[in-house]
PDB file of C-alpha atoms in Angstrom:
ATOM      1  CA  GLN A  25       4.169  -2.447  -9.114  1.00 76.00           C
ATOM      2  CA  VAL A  26       1.314  -4.868  -9.468  1.00 87.00           C
ATOM      3  CA  GLN A  27       0.544  -6.332 -12.855  1.00 92.00           C
ATOM      4  CA  LEU A  28      -3.132  -7.048 -13.355  1.00 95.00           C
ATOM      5  CA  VAL A  29      -4.655  -9.169 -16.087  1.00 96.00           C
ATOM      6  CA  GLU A  30      -8.375  -9.238 -16.789  1.00 98.00           C
ATOM      7  CA  SER A  31     -10.135 -12.091 -18.567  1.00 98.00           C
ATOM      8  CA  GLY A  32     -13.591 -13.487 -19.153  1.00 98.00           C
ATOM      9  CA  GLY A  33     -15.001 -10.868 -21.482  1.00 98.00           C
ATOM     10  CA  GLY A  34     -16.795 -11.705 -24.684  1.00 98.00           C
ATOM     11  CA  LEU A  35     -19.976 -11.373 -26.689  1.00 98.00           C
ATOM     12  CA  VAL A  36     -23.252 -12.091 -24.920  1.00 98.00           C
ATOM     13  CA  GLN A  37     -26.905 -11.444 -25.680  1.00 98.00           C
ATOM     14  CA  ALA A  38     -28.911  -9.010 -23.608  1.00 98.00           C
ATOM     15  CA  GLY A  39     -29.989 -10.707 -20.419  1.00 98.00           C
ATOM     16  CA  GLY A  40     -26.996 -12.998 -20.431  1.00 98.00           C
ATOM     17  CA  SER A  41     -24.174 -13.409 -17.942  1.00 98.00           C
ATOM     18  CA  LEU A  42     -20.408 -13.231 -17.831  1.00 98.00           C
ATOM     19  CA  ARG A  43     -17.857 -13.667 -15.105  1.00 98.00           C
ATOM     20  CA  LEU A  44     -14.758 -11.519 -15.304  1.00 98.00           C
ATOM     21  CA  SER A  45     -11.518 -12.322 -13.532  1.00 98.00           C
ATOM     22  CA  CYS A  46      -8.726 -10.045 -12.391  1.00 98.00           C
ATOM     23  CA  ALA A  47      -5.487 -11.848 -11.643  1.00 96.00           C
ATOM     24  CA  ALA A  48      -2.274 -10.397 -10.283  1.00 91.00           C
ATOM     25  CA  SER A  49       1.379 -11.143 -10.716  1.00 81.00           C
ATOM     26  CA  ARG A  50       4.423  -9.883  -8.830  1.00 75.00           C
ATOM     27  CA  ARG A  51       2.389  -8.949  -5.766  1.00 76.00           C
ATOM     28  CA  THR A  52      -0.195 -10.530  -3.522  1.00 85.00           C
ATOM     29  CA  LEU A  53      -3.610  -9.234  -4.485  1.00 88.00           C
ATOM     30  CA  SER A  54      -4.854  -9.540  -0.904  1.00 89.00           C
ATOM     31  CA  ASP A  55      -2.678  -6.525  -0.080  1.00 90.00           C
ATOM     32  CA  TYR A  56      -5.118  -4.356  -2.027  1.00 94.00           C
ATOM     33  CA  ALA A  57      -8.697  -3.334  -2.226  1.00 96.00           C
ATOM     34  CA  ILE A  58      -9.734  -3.761  -5.855  1.00 97.00           C
ATOM     35  CA  GLY A  59     -12.073  -1.831  -8.087  1.00 98.00           C
ATOM     36  CA  TRP A  60     -13.725  -2.733 -11.365  1.00 98.00           C
ATOM     37  CA  PHE A  61     -14.320   0.078 -13.830  1.00 98.00           C
ATOM     38  CA  ARG A  62     -15.680   0.196 -17.368  1.00 98.00           C
ATOM     39  CA  GLN A  63     -15.159   2.475 -20.306  1.00 98.00           C
ATOM     40  CA  ALA A  64     -17.404   2.647 -23.341  1.00 97.00           C
ATOM     41  CA  PRO A  65     -16.278   4.329 -26.568  1.00 93.00           C
ATOM     42  CA  GLY A  66     -16.394   8.097 -26.233  1.00 95.00           C
ATOM     43  CA  LYS A  67     -17.324   7.961 -22.560  1.00 96.00           C
ATOM     44  CA  GLU A  68     -15.546   8.513 -19.280  1.00 96.00           C
ATOM     45  CA  ARG A  69     -14.227   5.552 -17.322  1.00 97.00           C
ATOM     46  CA  GLU A  70     -16.773   4.795 -14.615  1.00 97.00           C
ATOM     47  CA  PHE A  71     -16.729   2.864 -11.360  1.00 98.00           C
ATOM     48  CA  VAL A  72     -18.652  -0.400 -11.355  1.00 98.00           C
ATOM     49  CA  ALA A  73     -17.769  -2.234  -8.143  1.00 98.00           C
ATOM     50  CA  GLY A  74     -15.139  -2.410  -5.420  1.00 98.00           C
ATOM     51  CA  ILE A  75     -14.091  -4.861  -2.761  1.00 98.00           C
ATOM     52  CA  SER A  76     -11.991  -4.490   0.375  1.00 96.00           C
ATOM     53  CA  ARG A  77      -8.826  -6.457   1.027  1.00 94.00           C
ATOM     54  CA  SER A  78     -10.588  -9.053   3.138  1.00 93.00           C
ATOM     55  CA  GLY A  79     -13.654  -9.161   0.923  1.00 94.00           C
ATOM     56  CA  SER A  80     -15.921  -8.182   3.795  1.00 95.00           C
ATOM     57  CA  THR A  81     -16.920  -4.845   2.251  1.00 97.00           C
ATOM     58  CA  THR A  82     -18.233  -4.287  -1.258  1.00 98.00           C
ATOM     59  CA  TYR A  83     -19.543  -1.276  -3.145  1.00 98.00           C
ATOM     60  CA  TYR A  84     -21.506  -1.008  -6.373  1.00 98.00           C
ATOM     61  CA  THR A  85     -22.676   1.728  -8.644  1.00 97.00           C
ATOM     62  CA  ASP A  86     -26.445   2.007  -8.436  1.00 97.00           C
ATOM     63  CA  SER A  87     -27.108   0.760 -11.958  1.00 98.00           C
ATOM     64  CA  VAL A  88     -25.602  -2.685 -11.309  1.00 98.00           C
ATOM     65  CA  LYS A  89     -26.869  -3.370  -7.796  1.00 98.00           C
ATOM     66  CA  GLY A  90     -28.700  -6.671  -7.647  1.00 98.00           C
ATOM     67  CA  ARG A  91     -27.209  -7.858 -10.953  1.00 98.00           C
ATOM     68  CA  PHE A  92     -23.428  -7.747 -10.469  1.00 98.00           C
ATOM     69  CA  THR A  93     -21.432  -9.371  -7.684  1.00 98.00           C
ATOM     70  CA  ILE A  94     -17.815  -8.676  -6.869  1.00 98.00           C
ATOM     71  CA  SER A  95     -15.867 -11.293  -4.925  1.00 98.00           C
ATOM     72  CA  ARG A  96     -12.336 -12.413  -4.313  1.00 97.00           C
ATOM     73  CA  ASP A  97     -10.385 -15.565  -3.694  1.00 94.00           C
ATOM     74  CA  ASN A  98      -7.158 -14.477  -2.076  1.00 90.00           C
ATOM     75  CA  ALA A  99      -5.799 -18.015  -2.170  1.00 90.00           C
ATOM     76  CA  LYS A 100      -6.011 -17.817  -5.963  1.00 92.00           C
ATOM     77  CA  ASN A 101      -4.874 -14.194  -6.053  1.00 93.00           C
ATOM     78  CA  THR A 102      -7.957 -13.335  -8.096  1.00 95.00           C
ATOM     79  CA  VAL A 103     -10.914 -10.963  -7.936  1.00 97.00           C
ATOM     80  CA  TYR A 104     -14.112 -11.731  -9.829  1.00 98.00           C
ATOM     81  CA  LEU A 105     -17.009  -9.760 -11.221  1.00 98.00           C
ATOM     82  CA  GLN A 106     -20.122 -11.819 -11.870  1.00 98.00           C
ATOM     83  CA  MET A 107     -22.406  -9.932 -14.224  1.00 98.00           C
ATOM     84  CA  ASN A 108     -25.989 -11.062 -14.737  1.00 98.00           C
ATOM     85  CA  SER A 109     -28.865  -9.611 -16.767  1.00 98.00           C
ATOM     86  CA  LEU A 110     -26.470  -7.667 -18.942  1.00 98.00           C
ATOM     87  CA  LYS A 111     -27.774  -4.767 -21.004  1.00 98.00           C
ATOM     88  CA  PRO A 112     -26.571  -3.492 -24.403  1.00 97.00           C
ATOM     89  CA  ASP A 113     -25.527  -0.152 -22.924  1.00 97.00           C
ATOM     90  CA  GLU A 114     -23.095  -2.015 -20.668  1.00 98.00           C
ATOM     91  CA  THR A 115     -20.928  -2.787 -23.650  1.00 98.00           C
ATOM     92  CA  ALA A 116     -17.478  -1.524 -22.679  1.00 98.00           C
ATOM     93  CA  ILE A 117     -13.949  -2.430 -21.798  1.00 98.00           C
ATOM     94  CA  TYR A 118     -13.894  -3.599 -18.202  1.00 98.00           C
ATOM     95  CA  LEU A 119     -10.763  -2.928 -16.179  1.00 98.00           C
ATOM     96  CA  CYS A 120      -9.622  -3.779 -12.672  1.00 98.00           C
ATOM     97  CA  ALA A 121      -7.337  -1.654 -10.552  1.00 97.00           C
ATOM     98  CA  THR A 122      -5.642  -1.601  -7.162  1.00 96.00           C
ATOM     99  CA  TYR A 123      -6.843   0.930  -4.619  1.00 96.00           C
ATOM    100  CA  THR A 124      -4.131   3.179  -3.238  1.00 92.00           C
ATOM    101  CA  TYR A 125      -4.797   3.057   0.480  1.00 89.00           C
ATOM    102  CA  THR A 126      -3.548   5.699   2.899  1.00 86.00           C
ATOM    103  CA  ILE A 127      -4.514   6.478   6.493  1.00 89.00           C
ATOM    104  CA  GLN A 128      -6.075   9.701   5.255  1.00 87.00           C
ATOM    105  CA  ARG A 129      -7.923   7.907   2.488  1.00 88.00           C
ATOM    106  CA  PRO A 130      -9.293   4.548   3.633  1.00 93.00           C
ATOM    107  CA  PHE A 131     -11.358   2.367   1.329  1.00 95.00           C
ATOM    108  CA  MET A 132     -14.905   3.610   1.771  1.00 94.00           C
ATOM    109  CA  LEU A 133     -17.833   4.461  -0.481  1.00 90.00           C
ATOM    110  CA  SER A 134     -16.842   8.084  -0.990  1.00 91.00           C
ATOM    111  CA  THR A 135     -13.295   7.144  -2.000  1.00 95.00           C
ATOM    112  CA  ALA A 136     -13.742   3.767  -3.702  1.00 96.00           C
ATOM    113  CA  THR A 137     -15.684   5.248  -6.599  1.00 96.00           C
ATOM    114  CA  THR A 138     -12.996   7.782  -7.537  1.00 95.00           C
ATOM    115  CA  ARG A 139     -10.764   6.770 -10.408  1.00 96.00           C
ATOM    116  CA  ARG A 140      -7.731   8.798  -9.279  1.00 95.00           C
ATOM    117  CA  ASN A 141      -7.560   6.797  -6.032  1.00 95.00           C
ATOM    118  CA  TYR A 142      -6.440   3.734  -7.943  1.00 96.00           C
ATOM    119  CA  GLY A 143      -2.868   2.976  -8.885  1.00 94.00           C
ATOM    120  CA  SER A 144      -2.144  -0.092 -11.003  1.00 94.00           C
ATOM    121  CA  TRP A 145      -4.515  -0.909 -13.855  1.00 96.00           C
ATOM    122  CA  GLY A 146      -4.918  -3.876 -16.123  1.00 96.00           C
ATOM    123  CA  GLN A 147      -5.369  -3.633 -19.887  1.00 96.00           C
ATOM    124  CA  GLY A 148      -9.021  -4.533 -19.701  1.00 98.00           C
ATOM    125  CA  THR A 149     -11.304  -7.113 -21.248  1.00 98.00           C
ATOM    126  CA  GLN A 150     -13.969  -6.320 -23.825  1.00 98.00           C
ATOM    127  CA  VAL A 151     -17.588  -7.020 -22.971  1.00 98.00           C
ATOM    128  CA  THR A 152     -20.096  -6.718 -25.804  1.00 98.00           C
ATOM    129  CA  VAL A 153     -23.796  -7.100 -25.133  1.00 98.00           C
ATOM    130  CA  SER A 154     -25.974  -7.520 -28.208  1.00 97.00           C
ATOM    131  CA  SER A 155     -29.638  -6.587 -28.305  1.00 94.00           C
TER     132      SER A 155
END
């Protein structure tokens, strides 16, 4: 079981930036594709971005394209989410998770966005964007 710990959240004004980190213990993070999700109060958890094990493939939900960047440093066992031009409606808890890869279900756009395809989750980090 992978233990994931998110950090880097906080309070930022609209238009500001934050960089979130997702670090792993007990297992090597490079063994997994990683997804970032967010959950606002009273709303469903939604996919934000995903990255393949090597980092060569990334996916984003349409609303964050051009503003958010997912990356990874496997030497540091960490995945990052750089968030620019943040909006108040992006206030949420942001969580990272490990993708559960199988031969029948490779990491691709149609599968990376589905919450149930992820196994281990972190506790999340709060991001609050003020207007």
